[in-house]
Amino acid sequence: MALIVQKYGGTSVGNPERIRNVAKRLLETQREGNSVVAIVSAMSGVTDSLIKLAKEVSPKPTEREMDVLLSTGEQTTMALAAMAIQAMGGKAVSLTGAQAGIVTNGIHTKAKISNITPDQIRKHLERDEIVIIAGFQGETEEGDITTLGRGGSDLTAIAVASAIGADICQIFTDVDGVYTCDPRIVPSAKKIQEISYDEMLEMASSGSKVMQSRSVEFAKKFGVIFEVRSSFNNNPGTIVKEETAGMEQVVVRGVSVERNQAKVTVAHVPDKPGCAARLFTALADAHVMVDVIVQNVSESGSTDISFTMNRDELDKIGDLVDRVAAEIGAGKVTKQGGIAKLSVVGIGMRTHSGVAAKLFEALAKGGINIQMISTSEIKIAVILDEEKITDAAKLAHAAFDLDVV
Ligand code: ADP
Ligand code: ASP
Ligand code: MG
């Protein structure tokens, strides 16, 4: 008998029939002799509609109230899933994040889990009930509802699996596992059987939203091995775990794409200590997540600094960069949307050379211009014109033989 945590994402619970399908799967898992905890997301599209609804009543809703609102999406699903199981003759109980003992800090809309006291979960499991927990939400010490950032039900699943010492943690979604690239972008992408935490983390944080990146970070920290698989069939999925000796033989594990980026260039920044600090401190103070940064070599006492960020972040900061540029005596500020990032990821890069050259060559052959480059030990990322991103992903995917099993 095993203790199993299963998470079902938005598409998997997207309508009543799919909720009944999830209920059936949970019951089957229990009837095989296991104790079952399910984490459920809001039905697909619900979180987005709630955000839209909020904007219709207030231009700038407070984050506390956003959390109260958004948490209702998952609460709807948890009750419906429990009812569906009961209607099939099974025993089930639904728990909110707070009832499940999930305590977070008070950073509304992107709260961090500080601890989980799973007493209620254990009590219901002892009564042979299937425990359905609302994903994506928790509660502060003061009793305020919080949410864990978009895609946060993944984090609930990993954290609950860790807290109750689950034997198995399965993330059920609408694809068969983690693929070498998003199959919606590169149809010839292949399912990856095993991937290391570090690779999954790099892919997730560079646009492969099949897993929320914070959930992968958590899994790595607490050694939670998990499987990503489909709720629509019984195919084995992708196992995400600590790296093993053989994993380094694969140079590139996958390709990630991040659309909707923007590039800002500040020209003629005085080439003296403190200027870059002033600029990026102002951005940090405004909670802007800056991604790739490039500074050109200066010959004439000034330098150009370019950086990228999410397009929505750029819209939020207004003329902040222009103001700082004026203060530090820099020149023109250019802002450009329509930018995207392509990343190739693999722990094999640590021991193989020529990866960057191969990527650049593949893009050059396709006539695709690279605007910026950034690298880490296991990733090479390039900034491109958004219009070219699908072609670029296909070229990179083919160059590293990822469509060949
Ligand atoms: P859920 O609602 O189950 O959490 P998500 O929409 O968050 O599902 O994640 C699943 C989606 O992630 C897939 O439909 C797929 O389009 C996308 N995706 C992006 N990158 C990848 C990848 N490398 N492998 C598999 N799916 C990916
Ligand atoms: N419902 C939330 C979202 O859409 C959380 C999740 O599905 O994981 O982001
Ligand atoms: Mg998701």
Coordinates of C-alpha atoms and ligand atoms in Angstrom, one line a residue:
M1 CA 0.0 0.0 0.0
A2 CA 1.4 3.4 -1.0
L3 CA 0.6 7.0 -0.1
I4 CA 0.0 8.8 -3.4
V5 CA -0.4 12.5 -4.2
Q6 CA -2.0 13.2 -7.6
K7 CA -2.4 16.7 -9.0
Y8 CA -4.9 17.5 -11.7
G9 CA -4.4 20.7 -13.7
G10 CA -7.0 23.0 -15.2
T11 CA -7.7 21.2 -18.5
S12 CA -7.9 17.9 -16.7
V13 CA -10.8 19.3 -14.6
G14 CA -12.1 21.6 -17.4
N15 CA -15.7 20.4 -17.5
P16 CA -18.1 18.1 -15.5
E17 CA -17.2 15.0 -17.6
R18 CA -13.5 15.6 -17.0
I19 CA -14.1 16.0 -13.3
R20 CA -15.9 12.7 -13.3
N21 CA -13.0 11.2 -15.2
V22 CA -10.6 12.4 -12.4
A23 CA -13.0 11.0 -9.7
K24 CA -12.9 7.6 -11.5
R25 CA -9.1 7.7 -11.6
L26 CA -8.8 8.6 -7.9
L27 CA -11.2 5.8 -6.9
E28 CA -9.3 3.3 -9.0
T29 CA -6.0 4.4 -7.4
Q30 CA -7.6 3.9 -4.0
R31 CA -9.1 0.6 -4.9
E32 CA -5.7 -0.7 -5.8
G33 CA -5.0 -0.4 -2.1
N34 CA -3.5 3.1 -1.9
S35 CA -4.1 6.2 0.3
V36 CA -4.9 9.0 -2.1
V37 CA -4.5 12.8 -1.8
A38 CA -5.5 14.9 -4.8
I39 CA -4.6 18.5 -5.5
V40 CA -6.9 20.2 -8.0
S41 CA -6.6 23.4 -10.0
A42 CA -9.3 25.8 -11.0
M43 CA -11.2 24.6 -14.1
S44 CA -9.4 25.8 -17.2
G45 CA -10.0 29.5 -18.0
V46 CA -11.5 30.2 -14.5
T47 CA -8.5 32.0 -13.0
D48 CA -8.2 34.2 -16.1
S49 CA -11.9 35.1 -16.0
L50 CA -11.7 36.0 -12.3
I51 CA -8.7 38.3 -13.1
K52 CA -10.7 39.9 -15.9
L53 CA -13.7 40.3 -13.6
A54 CA -11.6 42.0 -11.0
K55 CA -10.3 44.5 -13.6
E56 CA -13.9 45.3 -14.6
V57 CA -14.7 46.5 -11.1
S58 CA -11.4 48.1 -10.2
P59 CA -8.4 49.4 -12.2
K60 CA -6.0 48.3 -9.4
P61 CA -7.5 45.7 -7.1
T62 CA -5.6 45.1 -3.9
E63 CA -3.6 42.0 -3.9
R64 CA -5.3 40.8 -0.7
E65 CA -8.7 40.8 -2.4
M66 CA -7.3 39.3 -5.5
D67 CA -6.2 36.3 -3.4
V68 CA -9.7 36.0 -1.8
L69 CA -11.2 36.1 -5.3
L70 CA -8.7 33.7 -7.1
S71 CA -8.8 31.1 -4.4
T72 CA -12.5 30.5 -5.2
G73 CA -11.5 28.9 -8.6
E74 CA -9.8 25.9 -6.9
Q75 CA -12.5 25.7 -4.2
T76 CA -15.2 25.1 -6.9
T77 CA -13.2 22.2 -8.3
M78 CA -12.4 20.6 -5.0
A79 CA -16.1 20.5 -4.0
L80 CA -17.2 19.2 -7.4
A81 CA -14.5 16.5 -7.4
A82 CA -15.5 15.3 -3.9
M83 CA -19.2 15.2 -4.9
A84 CA -18.3 13.2 -8.1
I85 CA -16.5 10.6 -6.0
Q86 CA -19.3 10.4 -3.5
A87 CA -21.8 10.0 -6.4
M88 CA -19.7 7.0 -7.5
G89 CA -20.1 5.5 -4.1
G90 CA -16.7 6.5 -2.8
K91 CA -15.6 8.4 0.3
A92 CA -14.1 11.8 -0.2
V93 CA -13.6 15.1 1.6
S94 CA -12.5 18.5 0.2
L95 CA -10.1 20.8 2.1
T96 CA -9.1 24.4 1.4
G97 CA -5.4 25.2 1.6
A98 CA -6.0 26.6 5.1
Q99 CA -7.9 23.4 6.2
A100 CA -5.0 21.3 4.8
G101 CA -2.6 23.2 7.1
I102 CA -0.8 25.1 4.4
V103 CA 0.7 28.2 6.1
T104 CA 2.4 30.9 3.9
N105 CA 4.0 34.3 4.3
G106 CA 1.9 37.4 3.6
I107 CA 3.2 38.2 0.1
H108 CA -0.2 38.2 -1.6
T109 CA -0.5 36.7 -5.1
K110 CA 3.0 35.1 -4.8
A111 CA 3.1 33.8 -1.3
K112 CA 5.8 31.3 -0.2
I113 CA 4.8 28.3 1.9
S114 CA 6.4 28.5 5.3
N115 CA 5.1 25.2 6.7
I116 CA 2.5 22.6 6.4
T117 CA 0.8 20.9 9.3
P118 CA -1.0 17.9 7.7
D119 CA -3.0 16.7 10.7
Q120 CA -6.4 17.1 8.9
I121 CA -5.1 15.4 5.8
R122 CA -3.9 12.4 8.0
K123 CA -7.1 12.3 10.0
H124 CA -9.2 11.9 6.8
L125 CA -6.9 9.4 5.2
E126 CA -7.2 7.2 8.3
R127 CA -11.0 7.2 7.6
D128 CA -10.2 5.9 4.1
E129 CA -11.4 9.1 2.5
I130 CA -9.9 10.5 -0.7
V131 CA -8.6 13.9 0.4
I132 CA -9.1 16.6 -2.3
I133 CA -7.1 19.7 -1.6
A134 CA -7.5 23.1 -3.4
G135 CA -4.2 23.9 -5.1
F136 CA -2.5 27.3 -5.4
Q137 CA -3.7 28.6 -2.0
G138 CA -2.7 28.8 1.6
E139 CA -3.3 31.0 4.7
T140 CA -1.1 33.4 6.6
E141 CA -0.4 33.0 10.4
E142 CA -3.1 35.8 10.8
G143 CA -5.7 33.8 8.8
D144 CA -5.6 35.7 5.5
I145 CA -6.0 33.7 2.3
T146 CA -3.0 33.8 0.0
T147 CA -2.2 32.3 -3.4
L148 CA 1.1 30.9 -4.6
G149 CA 1.6 32.5 -8.1
R150 CA 0.3 31.3 -11.5
G151 CA 0.6 27.6 -11.9
G152 CA 0.9 27.3 -8.1
S153 CA -1.1 24.1 -7.8
D154 CA 2.1 22.3 -8.9
L155 CA 3.8 23.8 -5.8
T156 CA 0.9 22.7 -3.6
A157 CA 1.3 19.1 -4.9
I158 CA 5.0 18.9 -4.4
A159 CA 4.9 20.6 -0.9
V160 CA 2.0 18.4 0.3
A161 CA 3.8 15.3 -1.0
S162 CA 6.9 16.3 0.9
A163 CA 5.0 17.1 4.1
I164 CA 3.1 13.8 4.3
G165 CA 6.1 11.8 3.1
A166 CA 4.2 10.5 0.0
D167 CA 5.6 7.5 -1.8
I168 CA 4.6 8.8 -5.2
C169 CA 3.8 12.3 -6.5
Q170 CA 2.1 12.5 -9.9
I171 CA 1.4 15.7 -11.9
F172 CA -1.5 14.9 -14.3
T173 CA -1.9 17.4 -17.1
D174 CA -3.0 17.6 -20.8
V175 CA 0.3 16.3 -22.3
D176 CA 2.0 12.9 -21.9
G177 CA 4.9 14.4 -20.0
V178 CA 7.7 16.8 -20.4
Y179 CA 8.7 17.0 -24.1
T180 CA 11.9 18.2 -25.8
C181 CA 10.0 21.3 -26.6
D182 CA 6.4 22.4 -26.2
P183 CA 4.6 20.1 -28.7
R184 CA 2.3 23.0 -29.7
I185 CA 5.4 24.8 -31.0
V186 CA 7.4 21.9 -32.4
P187 CA 5.0 19.0 -33.3
S188 CA 7.9 16.6 -33.7
A189 CA 9.0 17.0 -30.1
K190 CA 9.5 13.8 -28.1
K191 CA 8.6 12.8 -24.6
I192 CA 11.6 12.8 -22.2
Q193 CA 11.7 9.7 -20.0
E194 CA 13.8 11.2 -17.2
I195 CA 15.0 14.7 -16.6
S196 CA 17.1 16.2 -13.8
Y197 CA 15.7 18.8 -11.4
D198 CA 18.3 21.4 -12.7
E199 CA 17.2 20.8 -16.3
M200 CA 13.5 20.9 -15.5
L201 CA 14.1 24.1 -13.5
E202 CA 16.0 25.8 -16.3
M203 CA 13.3 24.8 -18.8
A204 CA 10.4 25.8 -16.5
S205 CA 12.0 29.2 -15.8
S206 CA 12.7 29.9 -19.5
G207 CA 9.2 29.4 -20.7
S208 CA 8.3 25.6 -20.5
K209 CA 5.3 26.2 -18.3
V210 CA 4.4 22.5 -18.1
M211 CA 5.7 22.9 -14.5
Q212 CA 5.7 26.0 -12.3
S213 CA 9.4 26.8 -11.7
R214 CA 9.0 27.4 -8.0
S215 CA 7.5 23.9 -7.6
V216 CA 10.6 22.4 -9.2
E217 CA 12.9 24.4 -6.9
F218 CA 10.9 23.1 -4.0
A219 CA 11.1 19.5 -5.2
K220 CA 14.9 19.8 -5.7
K221 CA 15.3 21.2 -2.2
F222 CA 13.4 18.5 -0.5
G223 CA 14.2 15.6 -2.9
V224 CA 10.6 15.0 -4.0
I225 CA 10.8 12.7 -7.1
F226 CA 7.7 13.3 -9.3
E227 CA 6.2 12.2 -12.5
V228 CA 4.5 14.5 -15.1
R229 CA 1.9 12.5 -17.1
S230 CA -1.5 12.7 -18.9
S231 CA -4.9 12.5 -17.2
F232 CA -6.3 11.4 -20.6
N233 CA -4.5 8.0 -20.9
N234 CA -2.4 5.6 -18.9
N235 CA 1.0 6.2 -20.7
P236 CA 4.0 6.5 -18.4
G237 CA 5.1 10.1 -18.1
T238 CA 8.4 11.9 -17.4
I239 CA 10.3 11.3 -14.1
V240 CA 11.9 14.4 -12.6
K241 CA 14.7 13.6 -10.1
E242 CA 18.2 14.2 -9.0
E243 CA 20.7 13.8 -11.9
T244 CA 22.2 10.4 -12.5
A245 CA 25.6 9.4 -14.1
G246 CA 24.2 8.7 -17.5
M247 CA 22.2 12.0 -17.8
E248 CA 25.3 14.1 -18.8
Q249 CA 25.7 12.1 -22.1
V250 CA 22.7 14.0 -23.6
V251 CA 24.1 17.4 -24.5
V252 CA 20.8 19.2 -25.0
R253 CA 17.7 17.9 -23.2
G254 CA 15.2 20.4 -24.4
V255 CA 14.4 23.7 -26.0
S256 CA 12.2 26.4 -24.3
V257 CA 10.5 29.4 -25.8
E258 CA 9.3 32.5 -24.0
R259 CA 7.2 34.9 -25.9
N260 CA 5.9 38.4 -25.0
Q261 CA 9.3 39.9 -24.0
A262 CA 10.5 43.4 -24.4
K263 CA 13.9 45.0 -24.8
V264 CA 15.1 48.3 -23.4
T265 CA 18.3 50.0 -24.5
V266 CA 19.8 52.9 -22.7
A267 CA 22.3 54.6 -25.0
H268 CA 25.4 56.6 -23.9
V269 CA 25.4 55.6 -20.2
P270 CA 28.4 57.3 -18.6
D271 CA 31.1 54.7 -18.2
K272 CA 31.7 55.1 -14.5
P273 CA 31.0 53.2 -11.3
G274 CA 27.5 53.4 -10.0
C275 CA 25.5 54.1 -13.2
A276 CA 24.4 50.5 -13.8
A277 CA 23.7 50.2 -10.1
R278 CA 21.4 53.2 -10.1
L279 CA 19.4 51.9 -13.1
F280 CA 18.9 48.3 -11.9
T281 CA 18.3 49.4 -8.3
A282 CA 15.4 51.5 -9.5
L283 CA 14.0 48.6 -11.5
A284 CA 14.4 46.3 -8.5
D285 CA 12.7 48.8 -6.2
A286 CA 9.8 48.7 -8.7
H287 CA 9.7 44.9 -8.4
V288 CA 10.6 44.5 -12.1
M289 CA 12.1 41.1 -13.0
V290 CA 14.9 41.9 -15.4
D291 CA 16.1 39.0 -17.5
V292 CA 19.0 39.2 -20.0
I293 CA 21.4 42.1 -19.5
V294 CA 24.1 43.2 -22.1
Q295 CA 26.5 46.1 -21.8
N296 CA 28.6 47.0 -24.8
V297 CA 32.3 47.7 -24.5
S298 CA 32.9 51.4 -24.2
E299 CA 35.5 53.2 -26.3
S300 CA 34.3 56.8 -25.9
G301 CA 33.7 57.1 -22.2
S302 CA 30.1 55.9 -22.5
T303 CA 28.4 52.6 -23.0
D304 CA 25.1 51.2 -24.2
I305 CA 23.1 48.9 -21.8
S306 CA 20.3 46.7 -23.1
F307 CA 18.1 44.4 -21.0
T308 CA 14.9 42.4 -21.4
M309 CA 11.9 41.8 -19.3
N310 CA 8.3 40.6 -19.7
R311 CA 6.3 42.9 -22.0
D312 CA 3.7 43.4 -19.3
E313 CA 6.3 44.5 -16.8
L314 CA 7.5 47.2 -19.3
D315 CA 4.0 48.5 -19.6
K316 CA 3.7 48.7 -15.8
I317 CA 6.8 50.8 -15.2
G318 CA 5.8 53.7 -17.5
D319 CA 8.7 56.2 -17.8
L320 CA 10.8 54.9 -14.9
V321 CA 13.8 54.1 -17.2
D322 CA 13.6 57.4 -18.9
R323 CA 13.7 59.2 -15.6
V324 CA 16.7 57.3 -14.3
A325 CA 18.5 57.7 -17.6
A326 CA 18.1 61.5 -17.4
E327 CA 19.3 61.5 -13.8
I328 CA 22.5 59.6 -14.6
G329 CA 23.2 61.7 -17.7
A330 CA 22.6 58.9 -20.2
G331 CA 21.3 59.3 -23.7
K332 CA 18.2 58.0 -25.6
V333 CA 16.1 55.2 -24.2
T334 CA 14.6 52.8 -26.8
K335 CA 11.8 50.3 -25.9
Q336 CA 10.9 47.5 -28.2
G337 CA 8.2 44.8 -27.8
G338 CA 7.8 41.8 -30.1
I339 CA 10.8 40.1 -28.6
A340 CA 11.1 36.4 -27.6
K341 CA 13.7 34.2 -25.9
L342 CA 14.8 30.8 -27.1
S343 CA 16.8 28.6 -24.7
V344 CA 18.5 25.3 -25.1
V345 CA 19.0 23.4 -21.9
G346 CA 21.1 20.3 -20.9
I347 CA 23.4 19.3 -18.1
G348 CA 25.6 17.6 -20.8
M349 CA 26.8 21.2 -21.8
R350 CA 29.1 21.1 -18.8
T351 CA 31.2 18.5 -20.5
H352 CA 30.7 19.1 -24.2
S353 CA 32.0 22.1 -26.2
G354 CA 30.6 23.7 -29.3
V355 CA 27.0 23.8 -28.2
A356 CA 26.7 27.6 -28.7
A357 CA 28.4 27.4 -32.1
K358 CA 25.9 24.8 -33.2
L359 CA 22.9 26.8 -32.1
F360 CA 24.1 30.0 -33.7
E361 CA 24.9 28.2 -36.9
A362 CA 21.4 26.6 -37.1
L363 CA 19.8 30.1 -36.6
A364 CA 22.1 31.7 -39.2
K365 CA 21.2 29.1 -41.8
G366 CA 17.5 30.0 -41.2
G367 CA 18.4 33.7 -41.6
I368 CA 17.5 34.5 -38.0
N369 CA 19.2 37.4 -36.3
I370 CA 20.4 37.0 -32.7
Q371 CA 19.9 40.2 -30.7
M372 CA 21.3 39.2 -27.4
I373 CA 23.0 36.1 -25.9
S374 CA 23.1 34.8 -22.3
T375 CA 24.6 31.6 -21.0
S376 CA 24.7 29.6 -17.8
E377 CA 26.4 26.3 -17.1
I378 CA 23.6 24.3 -18.5
K379 CA 21.7 26.8 -20.7
I380 CA 22.3 29.0 -23.8
A381 CA 19.6 31.6 -24.4
V382 CA 19.2 34.0 -27.3
I383 CA 16.9 36.9 -27.8
L384 CA 15.1 37.1 -31.1
D385 CA 12.4 38.7 -33.1
E386 CA 9.1 37.2 -31.8
E387 CA 7.9 36.5 -35.3
K388 CA 10.8 34.1 -35.9
I389 CA 10.5 32.2 -32.6
T390 CA 8.6 29.1 -34.0
D391 CA 11.1 28.7 -36.9
A392 CA 14.0 29.2 -34.5
A393 CA 12.6 26.6 -32.1
K394 CA 12.2 24.1 -34.9
L395 CA 15.8 24.8 -36.2
A396 CA 17.3 24.4 -32.7
H397 CA 15.3 21.3 -32.0
A398 CA 16.5 19.7 -35.3
A399 CA 20.1 20.8 -34.9
F400 CA 20.5 18.9 -31.6
D401 CA 18.7 15.8 -33.0
L402 CA 15.9 16.1 -30.5
D403 CA 13.3 14.7 -32.8
V404 CA 15.3 11.5 -33.2
V405 CA 14.6 9.1 -30.2
Ligands
ADP1 P1 -2.1 22.2 -16.2 O1 -3.3 23.0 -16.4 O2 -2.3 20.8 -16.2 O3 -1.2 22.7 -15.1 P2 -0.4 23.6 -18.1 O4 -1.1 24.3 -19.2 O5 0.1 24.5 -17.0 O6 -1.3 22.4 -17.6 O7 0.9 22.8 -18.7 C1 0.7 21.9 -19.8 C2 1.1 22.6 -21.1 O8 2.4 23.0 -21.0 C3 1.0 21.7 -22.3 O9 -0.3 21.8 -22.8 C4 2.0 22.3 -23.3 O10 1.5 23.1 -24.3 C5 2.8 23.2 -22.3 N1 4.3 23.0 -22.5 C6 5.2 23.9 -22.6 N2 6.4 23.4 -22.7 C7 6.3 22.1 -22.6 C8 7.2 20.9 -22.7 N3 8.5 21.1 -22.8 N4 6.7 19.7 -22.6 C9 5.3 19.5 -22.4 N5 4.4 20.5 -22.4 C10 4.9 21.8 -22.5
ASP2 N1 -5.5 28.2 -11.2 C1 -4.1 28.8 -11.0 C2 -3.6 29.3 -12.4 O1 -4.4 29.2 -13.3 C3 -3.2 27.8 -10.4 C4 -3.0 26.5 -11.2 O2 -3.7 26.1 -12.1 O3 -1.9 25.9 -10.9 O4 -2.6 29.8 -12.4
MG3 MG 0.2 24.3 -14.9

